[in-house]
Amino acid sequence: MATLTVPATVPSVTEDCEQLRKAFSGWGTNEGLIIAILGHRNAEQRKLIRETYAETYGEDLLRALDKELSNDFERVVLVWTLDPAERDAFLANEATKRWTSSNQVLMEIACTRSANQLLHARQAYHTRYKKSLEEDVAHHTTGDFRKLLLPLVCSYRYEGDEVNMTLAKSEAKLLHEKISNKAYNDDDLIRVLATRSKAQINATLNHYKNEYGNDINKDLKADPKDEFLALLRATVKCLVRPERYFEKVLRLAINRRGTDEGALTRVVTTRAEVDLKIIADEYQRRNSVPLDRAIAKDTHGDYEKMLLALAGHVEA
């Protein structure tokens, strides 16, 4: 369930553009007006606003926002305003250029999008960067990380509910054998995670637990400090329980000393139109604190207001 709230009666796109132009005019920027408009429009509406703004004023709305805003508030507004496929392309490209948590971001995009969403992100990557996502992933990753990430970003999974229980049983056995032998980078182990439908993987992992007594992720914790094993565990979680994966990303982003604004912004902007309500419910269940209260405690100013708007927070 999404958390984004859109007014029952939405102003015309022309009026939205005029109001945004007004927000940029005069002394200082009217950040509240920007939040009131962009923080309450869906992807299709934001796309129309960008197109109409460019036609009317001869300037890309993103460029206008970039000139007027700064810091974390600027980033959340810019990332949110992008079309979802363009946003994924931007986040993936950014991830290929840095070391910290970049592998996780690439895996997250590959494993939590539908087959068509991932395909559209790869197409947007072509358009925006004049090269392919897979060539950048191959160039910027090495070893086991490349071996896992490349097939993940190239995947086009079947999305039906059909499950082959014979296959689930045989592949559960295969996974158990590979993990027992610590062959974590085995071609067949990666093939199962990178190509099977999410329904098929779920059936395989249920059989794994029933047959061998542990969740697969428990068996993948042989070395808690091993970064590749951590990425494998996150991959499994993204494929079968994405709300638990995103809850953990938010928990680590908010509860550490010093907020990880990058992770917080990424999760809120990419999930607000998808399943942020489910993630927020999981967050409250796990932490006994509502997500919007945790965000408000850890952020401030216009950045806080924009995040809360996207998270569906309503002032009492």
CSV table of C-alpha atoms in Angstrom, one decimal:
chain,number,residue,atom,x,y,z
A,1,MET,CA,0.0,0.0,0.0
A,2,ALA,CA,1.2,3.5,-0.9
A,3,THR,CA,1.4,6.3,1.5
A,4,LEU,CA,1.3,9.2,-1.0
A,5,THR,CA,-1.8,11.3,-0.6
A,6,VAL,CA,-3.2,13.1,-3.6
A,7,PRO,CA,-6.0,15.7,-3.2
A,8,ALA,CA,-9.5,14.6,-4.2
A,9,THR,CA,-9.6,17.5,-6.6
A,10,VAL,CA,-6.2,18.2,-8.1
A,11,PRO,CA,-5.6,21.7,-9.6
A,12,SER,CA,-4.9,21.8,-13.4
A,13,VAL,CA,-1.3,21.1,-14.4
A,14,THR,CA,-1.2,24.7,-15.7
A,15,GLU,CA,-2.1,26.0,-12.2
A,16,ASP,CA,0.5,23.7,-10.6
A,17,CYS,CA,3.2,25.1,-12.9
A,18,GLU,CA,2.1,28.7,-12.2
A,19,GLN,CA,2.3,28.1,-8.4
A,20,LEU,CA,5.7,26.4,-8.7
A,21,ARG,CA,7.0,29.4,-10.7
A,22,LYS,CA,5.6,31.7,-8.0
A,23,ALA,CA,7.4,29.6,-5.4
A,24,PHE,CA,10.7,30.4,-7.1
A,25,SER,CA,10.0,34.1,-7.5
A,26,GLY,CA,10.8,37.0,-5.3
A,27,TRP,CA,13.0,37.0,-2.2
A,28,GLY,CA,13.6,33.5,-1.0
A,29,THR,CA,11.9,30.3,-2.1
A,30,ASN,CA,8.4,29.2,-0.9
A,31,GLU,CA,9.4,25.7,0.2
A,32,GLY,CA,6.0,25.0,1.7
A,33,LEU,CA,4.3,25.6,-1.7
A,34,ILE,CA,6.8,23.2,-3.4
A,35,ILE,CA,6.0,20.5,-0.8
A,36,ALA,CA,2.2,21.1,-1.1
A,37,ILE,CA,2.3,20.5,-4.8
A,38,LEU,CA,5.1,18.0,-5.6
A,39,GLY,CA,4.7,16.1,-2.3
A,40,HIS,CA,1.1,15.3,-3.2
A,41,ARG,CA,1.2,14.4,-6.9
A,42,ASN,CA,1.6,10.9,-8.3
A,43,ALA,CA,4.2,9.9,-11.0
A,44,GLU,CA,1.9,10.6,-14.0
A,45,GLN,CA,0.9,14.0,-12.6
A,46,ARG,CA,4.6,14.9,-11.8
A,47,LYS,CA,5.5,13.9,-15.4
A,48,LEU,CA,2.9,16.2,-16.8
A,49,ILE,CA,4.0,19.1,-14.5
A,50,ARG,CA,7.6,18.7,-15.8
A,51,GLU,CA,6.5,18.6,-19.4
A,52,THR,CA,4.2,21.6,-19.1
A,53,TYR,CA,6.7,23.6,-17.0
A,54,ALA,CA,9.4,23.1,-19.7
A,55,GLU,CA,6.9,24.1,-22.5
A,56,THR,CA,5.6,27.1,-20.6
A,57,TYR,CA,8.8,28.6,-19.2
A,58,GLY,CA,11.6,27.1,-21.4
A,59,GLU,CA,13.3,25.6,-18.4
A,60,ASP,CA,13.5,22.1,-17.0
A,61,LEU,CA,11.7,22.0,-13.7
A,62,LEU,CA,14.6,19.9,-12.2
A,63,ARG,CA,17.0,22.6,-13.1
A,64,ALA,CA,14.8,25.3,-11.5
A,65,LEU,CA,14.5,23.2,-8.3
A,66,ASP,CA,18.3,22.6,-8.3
A,67,LYS,CA,18.9,26.4,-8.4
A,68,GLU,CA,16.4,27.2,-5.6
A,69,LEU,CA,16.9,24.4,-3.1
A,70,SER,CA,19.9,22.9,-1.2
A,71,ASN,CA,21.1,20.0,0.9
A,72,ASP,CA,18.9,17.1,1.9
A,73,PHE,CA,15.7,18.9,1.0
A,74,GLU,CA,16.9,19.5,-2.5
A,75,ARG,CA,17.9,15.9,-3.0
A,76,VAL,CA,14.6,14.5,-1.7
A,77,VAL,CA,12.6,16.8,-4.0
A,78,LEU,CA,14.7,16.1,-7.1
A,79,VAL,CA,14.8,12.4,-6.6
A,80,TRP,CA,11.1,12.3,-5.9
A,81,THR,CA,10.2,14.4,-9.0
A,82,LEU,CA,12.0,12.1,-11.4
A,83,ASP,CA,9.9,9.5,-13.2
A,84,PRO,CA,10.3,6.1,-11.4
A,85,ALA,CA,12.3,4.5,-14.2
A,86,GLU,CA,14.5,7.6,-14.5
A,87,ARG,CA,14.9,7.7,-10.7
A,88,ASP,CA,16.1,4.0,-10.6
A,89,ALA,CA,18.5,4.8,-13.4
A,90,PHE,CA,19.9,7.8,-11.5
A,91,LEU,CA,20.2,5.8,-8.3
A,92,ALA,CA,21.9,2.9,-10.0
A,93,ASN,CA,24.3,5.1,-11.8
A,94,GLU,CA,25.2,6.9,-8.6
A,95,ALA,CA,25.7,3.5,-7.0
A,96,THR,CA,28.2,2.5,-9.6
A,97,LYS,CA,30.3,5.5,-8.8
A,98,ARG,CA,30.8,5.0,-5.1
A,99,TRP,CA,31.9,2.2,-2.8
A,100,THR,CA,29.8,2.5,0.3
A,101,SER,CA,26.6,0.4,0.1
A,102,SER,CA,26.6,0.7,-3.7
A,103,ASN,CA,26.3,-3.1,-4.2
A,104,GLN,CA,23.2,-3.1,-1.9
A,105,VAL,CA,21.5,-0.3,-3.9
A,106,LEU,CA,22.0,-2.1,-7.2
A,107,MET,CA,20.7,-5.3,-5.7
A,108,GLU,CA,17.7,-3.5,-4.2
A,109,ILE,CA,16.7,-2.0,-7.5
A,110,ALA,CA,17.1,-5.3,-9.3
A,111,CYS,CA,15.2,-7.4,-6.8
A,112,THR,CA,12.3,-5.2,-5.6
A,113,ARG,CA,11.1,-4.0,-9.0
A,114,SER,CA,8.8,-5.9,-11.3
A,115,ALA,CA,10.3,-7.3,-14.5
A,116,ASN,CA,8.9,-4.4,-16.6
A,117,GLN,CA,10.0,-1.8,-14.0
A,118,LEU,CA,13.6,-3.1,-14.1
A,119,LEU,CA,13.5,-3.2,-17.9
A,120,HIS,CA,12.2,0.4,-18.0
A,121,ALA,CA,15.0,1.4,-15.6
A,122,ARG,CA,17.6,-0.1,-17.9
A,123,GLN,CA,16.0,1.7,-20.9
A,124,ALA,CA,16.1,4.9,-19.0
A,125,TYR,CA,19.7,4.3,-18.2
A,126,HIS,CA,20.5,4.0,-21.9
A,127,THR,CA,18.7,7.3,-22.6
A,128,ARG,CA,20.2,9.2,-19.7
A,129,TYR,CA,23.8,7.9,-19.7
A,130,LYS,CA,24.4,6.7,-23.3
A,131,LYS,CA,25.5,3.3,-22.1
A,132,SER,CA,24.0,0.3,-20.4
A,133,LEU,CA,23.5,-0.4,-16.7
A,134,GLU,CA,24.9,-3.9,-17.1
A,135,GLU,CA,28.2,-2.6,-18.7
A,136,ASP,CA,28.6,-0.1,-15.8
A,137,VAL,CA,27.8,-2.8,-13.2
A,138,ALA,CA,30.3,-5.1,-14.9
A,139,HIS,CA,33.0,-2.4,-15.0
A,140,HIS,CA,32.6,-1.1,-11.5
A,141,THR,CA,32.2,-4.4,-9.6
A,142,THR,CA,34.6,-7.2,-9.1
A,143,GLY,CA,34.8,-10.9,-8.1
A,144,ASP,CA,31.8,-12.5,-6.4
A,145,PHE,CA,29.9,-9.1,-6.3
A,146,ARG,CA,30.0,-8.9,-10.1
A,147,LYS,CA,29.1,-12.5,-10.4
A,148,LEU,CA,25.9,-11.9,-8.4
A,149,LEU,CA,24.9,-8.4,-9.4
A,150,LEU,CA,25.3,-8.7,-13.2
A,151,PRO,CA,22.7,-11.5,-13.6
A,152,LEU,CA,20.4,-9.7,-11.1
A,153,VAL,CA,20.3,-6.4,-13.1
A,154,CYS,CA,19.8,-8.3,-16.3
A,155,SER,CA,17.0,-10.5,-15.0
A,156,TYR,CA,13.5,-10.5,-16.5
A,157,ARG,CA,11.6,-12.8,-14.1
A,158,TYR,CA,8.3,-14.5,-14.7
A,159,GLU,CA,5.7,-12.9,-12.5
A,160,GLY,CA,2.9,-15.5,-12.4
A,161,ASP,CA,1.9,-17.5,-9.3
A,162,GLU,CA,2.6,-20.9,-10.8
A,163,VAL,CA,5.0,-23.0,-8.8
A,164,ASN,CA,6.8,-26.2,-9.7
A,165,MET,CA,7.0,-28.1,-6.3
A,166,THR,CA,9.3,-30.8,-7.7
A,167,LEU,CA,11.7,-28.1,-8.8
A,168,ALA,CA,11.3,-26.3,-5.5
A,169,LYS,CA,12.3,-29.5,-3.7
A,170,SER,CA,15.3,-30.2,-5.9
A,171,GLU,CA,16.6,-26.6,-5.8
A,172,ALA,CA,16.2,-26.5,-2.0
A,173,LYS,CA,18.5,-29.5,-1.9
A,174,LEU,CA,20.9,-27.8,-4.2
A,175,LEU,CA,21.0,-24.6,-2.2
A,176,HIS,CA,21.5,-26.6,1.0
A,177,GLU,CA,24.4,-28.5,-0.4
A,178,LYS,CA,26.1,-25.4,-1.7
A,179,ILE,CA,25.7,-23.5,1.5
A,180,SER,CA,26.8,-26.5,3.6
A,181,ASN,CA,30.0,-26.7,1.5
A,182,LYS,CA,30.4,-22.9,1.8
A,183,ALA,CA,30.2,-22.6,-2.0
A,184,TYR,CA,28.4,-19.3,-1.6
A,185,ASN,CA,29.5,-18.0,-5.1
A,186,ASP,CA,28.4,-21.2,-6.9
A,187,ASP,CA,26.9,-20.6,-10.3
A,188,ASP,CA,23.8,-22.7,-9.6
A,189,LEU,CA,23.1,-20.9,-6.3
A,190,ILE,CA,23.3,-17.5,-8.1
A,191,ARG,CA,21.3,-18.8,-11.0
A,192,VAL,CA,18.4,-19.8,-8.8
A,193,LEU,CA,18.3,-16.3,-7.1
A,194,ALA,CA,18.8,-14.4,-10.3
A,195,THR,CA,16.3,-16.2,-12.6
A,196,ARG,CA,13.5,-17.9,-10.8
A,197,SER,CA,10.2,-16.2,-10.2
A,198,LYS,CA,9.6,-14.8,-6.8
A,199,ALA,CA,6.8,-17.3,-6.2
A,200,GLN,CA,9.1,-20.1,-7.2
A,201,ILE,CA,11.9,-18.8,-4.9
A,202,ASN,CA,9.4,-18.5,-2.1
A,203,ALA,CA,8.3,-22.1,-2.5
A,204,THR,CA,12.0,-23.3,-2.7
A,205,LEU,CA,12.9,-21.4,0.5
A,206,ASN,CA,9.8,-22.7,2.3
A,207,HIS,CA,10.8,-26.3,1.4
A,208,TYR,CA,14.4,-25.5,2.5
A,209,LYS,CA,13.2,-24.5,6.0
A,210,ASN,CA,10.8,-27.4,6.3
A,211,GLU,CA,13.4,-29.9,5.2
A,212,TYR,CA,16.6,-28.6,6.8
A,213,GLY,CA,15.2,-26.8,9.9
A,214,ASN,CA,16.6,-23.3,9.3
A,215,ASP,CA,15.7,-20.2,7.3
A,216,ILE,CA,18.2,-20.0,4.5
A,217,ASN,CA,19.4,-16.6,5.8
A,218,LYS,CA,20.3,-18.2,9.1
A,219,ASP,CA,22.6,-20.6,7.3
A,220,LEU,CA,24.1,-17.7,5.3
A,221,LYS,CA,25.2,-16.1,8.6
A,222,ALA,CA,28.3,-18.4,8.9
A,223,ASP,CA,30.5,-15.3,8.9
A,224,PRO,CA,28.5,-12.2,9.9
A,225,LYS,CA,31.3,-9.9,8.8
A,226,ASP,CA,31.5,-11.3,5.3
A,227,GLU,CA,30.2,-8.6,2.9
A,228,PHE,CA,29.3,-11.0,0.1
A,229,LEU,CA,27.2,-13.1,2.5
A,230,ALA,CA,25.5,-10.0,3.8
A,231,LEU,CA,24.6,-9.1,0.2
A,232,LEU,CA,23.3,-12.6,-0.4
A,233,ARG,CA,21.1,-12.4,2.7
A,234,ALA,CA,19.8,-9.0,1.6
A,235,THR,CA,19.1,-10.4,-1.9
A,236,VAL,CA,17.0,-13.3,-0.4
A,237,LYS,CA,15.1,-10.8,1.9
A,238,CYS,CA,14.4,-8.4,-1.1
A,239,LEU,CA,13.0,-11.3,-3.1
A,240,VAL,CA,10.7,-12.8,-0.5
A,241,ARG,CA,10.1,-10.2,2.2
A,242,PRO,CA,10.9,-6.8,0.8
A,243,GLU,CA,9.1,-5.0,3.7
A,244,ARG,CA,11.5,-6.6,6.2
A,245,TYR,CA,14.4,-5.6,4.0
A,246,PHE,CA,13.3,-1.9,3.8
A,247,GLU,CA,12.4,-1.8,7.5
A,248,LYS,CA,16.0,-2.7,8.3
A,249,VAL,CA,17.4,-0.1,5.9
A,250,LEU,CA,15.2,2.5,7.6
A,251,ARG,CA,16.1,1.3,11.1
A,252,LEU,CA,19.8,1.5,10.3
A,253,ALA,CA,19.4,4.9,8.6
A,254,ILE,CA,17.5,6.4,11.5
A,255,ASN,CA,18.8,4.7,14.6
A,256,ARG,CA,22.5,5.1,14.1
A,257,ARG,CA,24.4,8.0,15.4
A,258,GLY,CA,24.0,10.5,12.6
A,259,THR,CA,21.2,9.9,10.2
A,260,ASP,CA,21.9,8.2,6.8
A,261,GLU,CA,20.0,10.7,4.8
A,262,GLY,CA,20.9,8.9,1.5
A,263,ALA,CA,19.2,5.7,2.5
A,264,LEU,CA,16.3,7.4,4.2
A,265,THR,CA,15.6,9.5,1.1
A,266,ARG,CA,16.0,6.5,-1.2
A,267,VAL,CA,13.5,4.3,0.6
A,268,VAL,CA,10.9,7.0,1.1
A,269,THR,CA,11.0,8.3,-2.5
A,270,THR,CA,11.0,4.8,-4.1
A,271,ARG,CA,8.4,3.2,-2.0
A,272,ALA,CA,5.9,6.0,-1.2
A,273,GLU,CA,3.8,5.1,-4.3
A,274,VAL,CA,4.3,1.3,-3.8
A,275,ASP,CA,4.3,-0.2,-0.3
A,276,LEU,CA,5.6,2.3,2.2
A,277,LYS,CA,2.5,1.7,4.4
A,278,ILE,CA,3.4,-2.0,4.7
A,279,ILE,CA,7.0,-1.0,5.4
A,280,ALA,CA,5.8,1.5,8.1
A,281,ASP,CA,3.7,-1.2,9.7
A,282,GLU,CA,6.7,-3.5,9.8
A,283,TYR,CA,8.8,-0.7,11.3
A,284,GLN,CA,6.3,-0.1,14.1
A,285,ARG,CA,6.0,-3.8,14.8
A,286,ARG,CA,9.8,-4.1,15.0
A,287,ASN,CA,10.6,-0.9,16.8
A,288,SER,CA,7.4,0.0,18.7
A,289,VAL,CA,7.6,3.5,17.2
A,290,PRO,CA,5.6,4.8,14.3
A,291,LEU,CA,7.8,5.5,11.3
A,292,ASP,CA,6.6,9.1,10.9
A,293,ARG,CA,7.5,9.8,14.5
A,294,ALA,CA,11.0,8.3,14.0
A,295,ILE,CA,11.5,10.4,10.9
A,296,ALA,CA,10.4,13.6,12.7
A,297,LYS,CA,12.7,12.9,15.6
A,298,ASP,CA,15.7,12.3,13.4
A,299,THR,CA,15.3,15.0,10.7
A,300,HIS,CA,14.3,18.7,10.6
A,301,GLY,CA,13.1,21.6,8.5
A,302,ASP,CA,11.8,21.3,5.0
A,303,TYR,CA,13.5,17.9,4.6
A,304,GLU,CA,11.5,16.5,7.4
A,305,LYS,CA,8.3,18.1,6.1
A,306,MET,CA,8.8,16.6,2.6
A,307,LEU,CA,9.6,13.1,4.0
A,308,LEU,CA,6.5,13.2,6.2
A,309,ALA,CA,4.3,14.3,3.3
A,310,LEU,CA,5.5,11.4,1.2
A,311,ALA,CA,5.0,9.0,4.2
A,312,GLY,CA,1.4,10.1,4.4
A,313,HIS,CA,1.7,11.9,7.8
A,314,VAL,CA,-1.3,14.0,8.6
A,315,GLU,CA,-0.9,16.8,11.2
A,316,ALA,CA,-3.1,16.3,14.2
